[in-house]
Amino acid sequence: MAEASLLLCRRLTRRFGGIAALTDLDLEVASGAIHSIIGPNGAGKTTVFNCITQNLSPTSGEVWFRSDRIDGLTPDRVAAAGISRTYQNIRLFRNITAIENLLVGMHLHVHSHWWGAVLGTPHTKREEARAHAEALKLLHFIDLAGRGDLLARNLAYGEQRRLEIGRALATRPKLLLLDEPTAGMNPHETSRMMAFIQRVRAEFDITILLIEHQMRVVMGMSDRVTVLDHGAKIAEGTPPEVQGDPAVIEAYLGVKSAAPTAARDHAASLLGAAASER
Amino acid sequence: MKTLTKAATTGLLFGVGGVYLALVGLLEMMQARPIVFGAVNLGQAVLALLALACGAVAARDAGPAFARAGAGLLGGLLAGALMALLQVIVATVPLQGMFIAASPALRNMLAFGFAPGPGALAMLLGGGIGGLAGAVLAVSVPSLRRAIVAGAAAVVIAGVFQELIQLMIQYEGIIGWIRDFVYTWQGLRPQGAVAIFVIAGGTSLVLSHRSSAGHVPSPDQRRRRRFISAGVALLVLVLMPLLAGAYIGEVLMLVGLYILMGMGLNLEVGLAGLLDLGFVAFFAVGAYTTALLMSGSSIGLLHLSYWEAMPIAVLVSILGGVLFGLPVLGVRGDYLAVATLGLGEIVRIVVLSDFAAPLLGGPQGVLDIPKPSIGSFELGSPVKLFYLTLVCAGVAAFIAWRLENSRLGRAWEALRDDEDVAQALGVNLIRSKLLAYGLGAAFAGLGGSIFATMLGSVYPSSFQLLISINVLALIIVGGMGSLPGVVLGAIALIGLPELLREFGEYRYLFYGAALIVMMRWKPEGLWPSEVRSRELHAAAGEAEPVAAMEPG
């Protein structure tokens, strides 16, 4: 397992002043997996993402990606190493078009200089044409063909979600971090998004780390689930293992772990409902 | 009821606007500028325009035609009432201690030459009629409305700028005959005004009929039409100084310099979203570098020719831009504006200081800068330098346009929208930002270089904060991130106030008003940047090279 792991966080800690958002988190993401992070609101899930992409620098601890230590790098270097992400509240470049969003995502893989662009060198033109073709393909993949010239802010909600994932894919990541991709979606849209995420993994052969609140999504797609509460890991395992874990149930429902089995089962079945309520 | 309230508020607002214009002295000053000699002056035209606009605005969304007419009438009456009240007050209360402009001349104007009583009645009636006319105009057929507006605008332009226009048509023969028909040496003749109104209005009518008879113009056609009009404007720019003489040349020269600077700041603010209030520093660096390299005075360093000095000045400006950018790399938004404001002032104060005086000449500046020459042909006059500026602005526009559509340009736009996300996608913030400062500075430095050789001397006092603000204002008015917008903004904010010289002291009042109006009603600017269509564009032209290189 260890040699197959793509991402490794060791004793990852992040404090905001006196408040510990994340305490001594050990996290190992296996190559090719869909790995979910769940936990109640404020458990520190998004902080994990920020500490991996170095949008926040960890207070202490290490982050290893493939065989390199990436904590302390700038976010653009982390992206170049092969990690890309989406955001809980969609953060597209709202005032440029959909296809331009994808082209920005391809920034790392378009090799041209500004003076080449000014002079209109053949190399620059070739690079632009290549990037453009790739962006069109990607646009097709995220099911936005024909919508590429719309400003990002004018796209429908689901389209914006897909475009954000497409933009992240444009950086050609090995590891894709998805922060609540189904937030604000109805059951039908959620199912479509789940299928889409599966398609992303199959087509791009990448590993996905997922923050999710809808238990249906987590339990239906994950190979492995990590549960956080108050910035610390309280459980980890396959979906069924986590679902039955007393510590998890307690964290979500406040039920004492000494509760009888029947009550615990009941609580476990409520887990999905409780979590998707928000 | 709602309509009534709205009409009343509109009327009062326009009335207050009119009172304001009168009390700051603008109306009286405008009165001195005739449109049709001996018949209509600019002040009266502005009063009429106020009433018309008031009626039109009050009538908007007021429902059936009669309600609109009523709303317009009410609005106009109220606005007129306020103006009439002002006139009566000016006539009875000695206000001049507080408002210099509240003079008998103003009263006389507001009363149309009548005594206070009848004058107030006339103003009230005039307001009502104007408001009603505005409302009727607002509900009339669009093509007719456009024709009337076009005709009136043409008459105003022909009248207000009559001196300039007459200067341009000093020929014998048929042109001379037309000139004598339209103008006397004092201004527009009534018959000329009628002829211009009919011709301009008629042309507008014909044009709108032609377009409505056919089909709605596609976006492509509209774009082509816009670019044709831009081309015509450029041609006019090129020919204007030849026809209209040195004064216009000087004004256009100034406009050209601001266009250059605008292009530069547009890269920083419009594309990369780096709000820079210290932009004048780069202009100063370019000017001083050129001055020191060329000057024949004792502090001149190398006595280079202009063509040797200019590239060096641009390079030094780029360097200056990068150095300027370094300390503010991590500063964002409003804070960045304040930080750059400080940096810009530091540059000016350093230049002024005793410390740098042996090198830069202190408050005395650098004198004796020769003019550029091509062979033995010296670009001595502002008109000749204007062409140099125009060429430089053209090159700058080309570079800016190419950059806009490049990898770097996209990175800048991403930066403008969300810096963190751009960085998380692999955009190197330091590099992109420093390039924005450096390239923006290059354009300003080029402008400064021309400025130095144009004046033949540079002084620290030429590089005030106000220049930064002017450049920023013209970008905002023109349209953030839009190249044609920069040109339009420079013409509107730099060129027009220069042409209307006597209103010079009200310049910043115009600026303020223009900015507020733009922000409120057209925040995207006069000529907003266009949304590029890249996806569909591919089907037309770019698909082939891709297919051709796919096997490789």
mmCIF file of N, CA, C and O in Angstrom, chain B residues 334-379:
data_model
loop_
_atom_site.group_PDB
_atom_site.id
_atom_site.type_symbol
_atom_site.label_atom_id
_atom_site.label_comp_id
_atom_site.label_asym_id
_atom_site.label_seq_id
_atom_site.Cartn_x
_atom_site.Cartn_y
_atom_site.Cartn_z
ATOM 1 N N ASP B 334 -7.712 47.710 -2.946
ATOM 2 C CA ASP B 334 -7.670 49.097 -2.472
ATOM 3 C C ASP B 334 -6.313 49.434 -1.872
ATOM 4 O O ASP B 334 -5.800 50.530 -2.031
ATOM 5 N N TYR B 335 -5.736 48.451 -1.179
ATOM 6 C CA TYR B 335 -4.446 48.697 -0.549
ATOM 7 C C TYR B 335 -3.397 48.977 -1.598
ATOM 8 O O TYR B 335 -2.511 49.798 -1.409
ATOM 9 N N LEU B 336 -3.518 48.264 -2.727
ATOM 10 C CA LEU B 336 -2.563 48.455 -3.807
ATOM 11 C C LEU B 336 -2.665 49.883 -4.337
ATOM 12 O O LEU B 336 -1.649 50.536 -4.600
ATOM 13 N N ALA B 337 -3.893 50.378 -4.473
ATOM 14 C CA ALA B 337 -4.078 51.744 -4.958
ATOM 15 C C ALA B 337 -3.348 52.727 -4.055
ATOM 16 O O ALA B 337 -2.637 53.614 -4.517
ATOM 17 N N VAL B 338 -3.491 52.535 -2.747
ATOM 18 C CA VAL B 338 -2.846 53.451 -1.801
ATOM 19 C C VAL B 338 -1.327 53.309 -1.861
ATOM 20 O O VAL B 338 -0.596 54.304 -1.894
ATOM 21 N N ALA B 339 -0.855 52.064 -1.937
ATOM 22 C CA ALA B 339 0.595 51.833 -1.963
ATOM 23 C C ALA B 339 1.216 52.453 -3.215
ATOM 24 O O ALA B 339 2.260 53.114 -3.141
ATOM 25 N N THR B 340 0.575 52.270 -4.375
ATOM 26 C CA THR B 340 1.136 52.818 -5.608
ATOM 27 C C THR B 340 1.069 54.338 -5.596
ATOM 28 O O THR B 340 1.957 55.003 -6.116
ATOM 29 N N LEU B 341 0.022 54.860 -4.987
ATOM 30 C CA LEU B 341 -0.086 56.317 -4.822
ATOM 31 C C LEU B 341 1.158 56.839 -4.118
ATOM 32 O O LEU B 341 1.789 57.807 -4.544
ATOM 33 N N GLY B 342 1.534 56.152 -3.043
ATOM 34 C CA GLY B 342 2.715 56.545 -2.285
ATOM 35 C C GLY B 342 3.979 56.436 -3.120
ATOM 36 O O GLY B 342 4.797 57.354 -3.155
ATOM 37 N N LEU B 343 4.108 55.319 -3.850
ATOM 38 C CA LEU B 343 5.316 55.121 -4.654
ATOM 39 C C LEU B 343 5.455 56.218 -5.709
ATOM 40 O O LEU B 343 6.543 56.736 -5.948
ATOM 41 N N GLY B 344 4.327 56.571 -6.342
ATOM 42 C CA GLY B 344 4.361 57.608 -7.370
ATOM 43 C C GLY B 344 4.824 58.933 -6.802
ATOM 44 O O GLY B 344 5.655 59.628 -7.395
ATOM 45 N N GLU B 345 4.335 59.258 -5.619
ATOM 46 C CA GLU B 345 4.729 60.515 -4.978
ATOM 47 C C GLU B 345 6.205 60.489 -4.603
ATOM 48 O O GLU B 345 6.901 61.495 -4.709
ATOM 49 N N ILE B 346 6.668 59.306 -4.164
ATOM 50 C CA ILE B 346 8.086 59.194 -3.788
ATOM 51 C C ILE B 346 8.967 59.554 -4.982
ATOM 52 O O ILE B 346 9.935 60.304 -4.856
ATOM 53 N N VAL B 347 8.606 59.062 -6.145
ATOM 54 C CA VAL B 347 9.408 59.349 -7.330
ATOM 55 C C VAL B 347 9.482 60.854 -7.565
ATOM 56 O O VAL B 347 10.555 61.420 -7.783
ATOM 57 N N ARG B 348 8.332 61.519 -7.485
ATOM 58 C CA ARG B 348 8.312 62.956 -7.728
ATOM 59 C C ARG B 348 9.153 63.703 -6.688
ATOM 60 O O ARG B 348 9.916 64.622 -7.018
ATOM 61 N N ILE B 349 9.030 63.276 -5.438
ATOM 62 C CA ILE B 349 9.738 63.992 -4.368
ATOM 63 C C ILE B 349 11.250 63.750 -4.455
ATOM 64 O O ILE B 349 12.043 64.659 -4.216
ATOM 65 N N VAL B 350 11.615 62.523 -4.848
ATOM 66 C CA VAL B 350 13.044 62.247 -5.021
ATOM 67 C C VAL B 350 13.609 63.143 -6.118
ATOM 68 O O VAL B 350 14.682 63.732 -5.975
ATOM 69 N N VAL B 351 12.859 63.285 -7.215
ATOM 70 C CA VAL B 351 13.331 64.120 -8.312
ATOM 71 C C VAL B 351 13.485 65.571 -7.851
ATOM 72 O O VAL B 351 14.421 66.264 -8.226
ATOM 73 N N LEU B 352 12.596 66.006 -6.990
ATOM 74 C CA LEU B 352 12.624 67.387 -6.494
ATOM 75 C C LEU B 352 13.739 67.623 -5.479
ATOM 76 O O LEU B 352 14.134 68.761 -5.225
ATOM 77 N N SER B 353 14.238 66.541 -4.890
ATOM 78 C CA SER B 353 15.071 66.696 -3.693
ATOM 79 C C SER B 353 16.441 67.285 -4.011
ATOM 80 O O SER B 353 16.937 67.201 -5.136
ATOM 81 N N ASP B 354 17.057 67.895 -2.996
ATOM 82 C CA ASP B 354 18.415 68.424 -3.140
ATOM 83 C C ASP B 354 19.399 67.298 -3.387
ATOM 84 O O ASP B 354 20.388 67.447 -4.084
ATOM 85 N N PHE B 355 19.085 66.165 -2.781
ATOM 86 C CA PHE B 355 19.949 65.003 -2.863
ATOM 87 C C PHE B 355 20.202 64.614 -4.324
ATOM 88 O O PHE B 355 21.314 64.334 -4.737
ATOM 89 N N ALA B 356 19.104 64.624 -5.114
ATOM 90 C CA ALA B 356 19.244 64.209 -6.502
ATOM 91 C C ALA B 356 19.487 65.378 -7.437
ATOM 92 O O ALA B 356 19.637 65.188 -8.640
ATOM 93 N N ALA B 357 19.548 66.586 -6.873
ATOM 94 C CA ALA B 357 19.637 67.768 -7.721
ATOM 95 C C ALA B 357 20.855 67.793 -8.653
ATOM 96 O O ALA B 357 20.722 68.167 -9.818
ATOM 97 N N PRO B 358 22.034 67.393 -8.181
ATOM 98 C CA PRO B 358 23.185 67.426 -9.090
ATOM 99 C C PRO B 358 22.977 66.548 -10.316
ATOM 100 O O PRO B 358 23.494 66.837 -11.393
ATOM 101 N N LEU B 359 22.204 65.489 -10.149
ATOM 102 C CA LEU B 359 21.993 64.560 -11.256
ATOM 103 C C LEU B 359 20.785 64.959 -12.100
ATOM 104 O O LEU B 359 20.814 64.937 -13.325
ATOM 105 N N LEU B 360 19.696 65.341 -11.416
ATOM 106 C CA LEU B 360 18.425 65.540 -12.113
ATOM 107 C C LEU B 360 18.017 67.006 -12.224
ATOM 108 O O LEU B 360 16.988 67.321 -12.803
ATOM 109 N N GLY B 361 18.783 67.876 -11.641
ATOM 110 C CA GLY B 361 18.504 69.303 -11.812
ATOM 111 C C GLY B 361 17.511 69.881 -10.825
ATOM 112 O O GLY B 361 17.220 71.069 -10.888
ATOM 113 N N GLY B 362 16.989 69.066 -9.914
ATOM 114 C CA GLY B 362 16.070 69.587 -8.901
ATOM 115 C C GLY B 362 14.897 70.321 -9.528
ATOM 116 O O GLY B 362 14.438 69.954 -10.605
ATOM 117 N N PRO B 363 14.408 71.360 -8.832
ATOM 118 C CA PRO B 363 13.218 72.072 -9.326
ATOM 119 C C PRO B 363 13.468 72.770 -10.662
ATOM 120 O O PRO B 363 12.528 73.049 -11.393
ATOM 121 N N GLN B 364 14.748 73.065 -10.993
ATOM 122 C CA GLN B 364 15.017 73.724 -12.276
ATOM 123 C C GLN B 364 14.819 72.781 -13.454
ATOM 124 O O GLN B 364 14.697 73.222 -14.593
ATOM 125 N N GLY B 365 14.854 71.506 -13.184
ATOM 126 C CA GLY B 365 14.632 70.539 -14.247
ATOM 127 C C GLY B 365 15.813 70.406 -15.184
ATOM 128 O O GLY B 365 16.921 70.850 -14.891
ATOM 129 N N VAL B 366 15.560 69.760 -16.301
ATOM 130 C CA VAL B 366 16.590 69.559 -17.320
ATOM 131 C C VAL B 366 16.170 70.354 -18.549
ATOM 132 O O VAL B 366 15.053 70.208 -19.030
ATOM 133 N N LEU B 367 17.064 71.201 -19.039
ATOM 134 C CA LEU B 367 16.705 72.072 -20.156
ATOM 135 C C LEU B 367 17.436 71.650 -21.426
ATOM 136 O O LEU B 367 18.268 70.743 -21.413
ATOM 137 N N ASP B 368 17.108 72.362 -22.494
ATOM 138 C CA ASP B 368 17.873 72.249 -23.730
ATOM 139 C C ASP B 368 17.869 70.826 -24.300
ATOM 140 O O ASP B 368 18.908 70.231 -24.552
ATOM 141 N N ILE B 369 16.673 70.269 -24.463
ATOM 142 C CA ILE B 369 16.559 68.947 -25.082
ATOM 143 C C ILE B 369 16.261 69.163 -26.562
ATOM 144 O O ILE B 369 15.259 69.796 -26.895
ATOM 145 N N PRO B 370 17.105 68.669 -27.451
ATOM 146 C CA PRO B 370 16.858 68.899 -28.873
ATOM 147 C C PRO B 370 15.638 68.125 -29.378
ATOM 148 O O PRO B 370 15.161 67.184 -28.734
ATOM 149 N N LYS B 371 15.155 68.532 -30.542
ATOM 150 C CA LYS B 371 14.025 67.818 -31.159
ATOM 151 C C LYS B 371 14.560 66.627 -31.941
ATOM 152 O O LYS B 371 15.704 66.623 -32.377
ATOM 153 N N PRO B 372 13.712 65.631 -32.126
ATOM 154 C CA PRO B 372 14.155 64.511 -32.963
ATOM 155 C C PRO B 372 14.209 64.930 -34.430
ATOM 156 O O PRO B 372 13.479 65.836 -34.840
ATOM 157 N N SER B 373 15.061 64.302 -35.206
ATOM 158 C CA SER B 373 15.063 64.581 -36.637
ATOM 159 C C SER B 373 15.339 63.298 -37.410
ATOM 160 O O SER B 373 15.997 62.380 -36.913
ATOM 161 N N ILE B 374 14.763 63.253 -38.600
ATOM 162 C CA ILE B 374 15.013 62.121 -39.490
ATOM 163 C C ILE B 374 15.883 62.667 -40.608
ATOM 164 O O ILE B 374 15.430 63.456 -41.428
ATOM 165 N N GLY B 375 17.133 62.269 -40.631
ATOM 166 C CA GLY B 375 18.071 62.868 -41.571
ATOM 167 C C GLY B 375 18.211 64.349 -41.234
ATOM 168 O O GLY B 375 18.510 64.706 -40.104
ATOM 169 N N SER B 376 17.912 65.190 -42.203
ATOM 170 C CA SER B 376 17.994 66.621 -41.923
ATOM 171 C C SER B 376 16.617 67.210 -41.637
ATOM 172 O O SER B 376 16.459 68.395 -41.429
ATOM 173 N N PHE B 377 15.600 66.315 -41.639
ATOM 174 C CA PHE B 377 14.230 66.771 -41.428
ATOM 175 C C PHE B 377 13.925 66.755 -39.934
ATOM 176 O O PHE B 377 13.866 65.691 -39.311
ATOM 177 N N GLU B 378 13.758 67.933 -39.346
ATOM 178 C CA GLU B 378 13.546 67.995 -37.903
ATOM 179 C C GLU B 378 12.059 67.947 -37.572
ATOM 180 O O GLU B 378 11.258 68.644 -38.193
ATOM 181 N N LEU B 379 11.700 67.060 -36.602
ATOM 182 C CA LEU B 379 10.311 67.015 -36.140
ATOM 183 C C LEU B 379 10.136 68.122 -35.113
ATOM 184 O O LEU B 379 10.052 67.874 -33.923
#
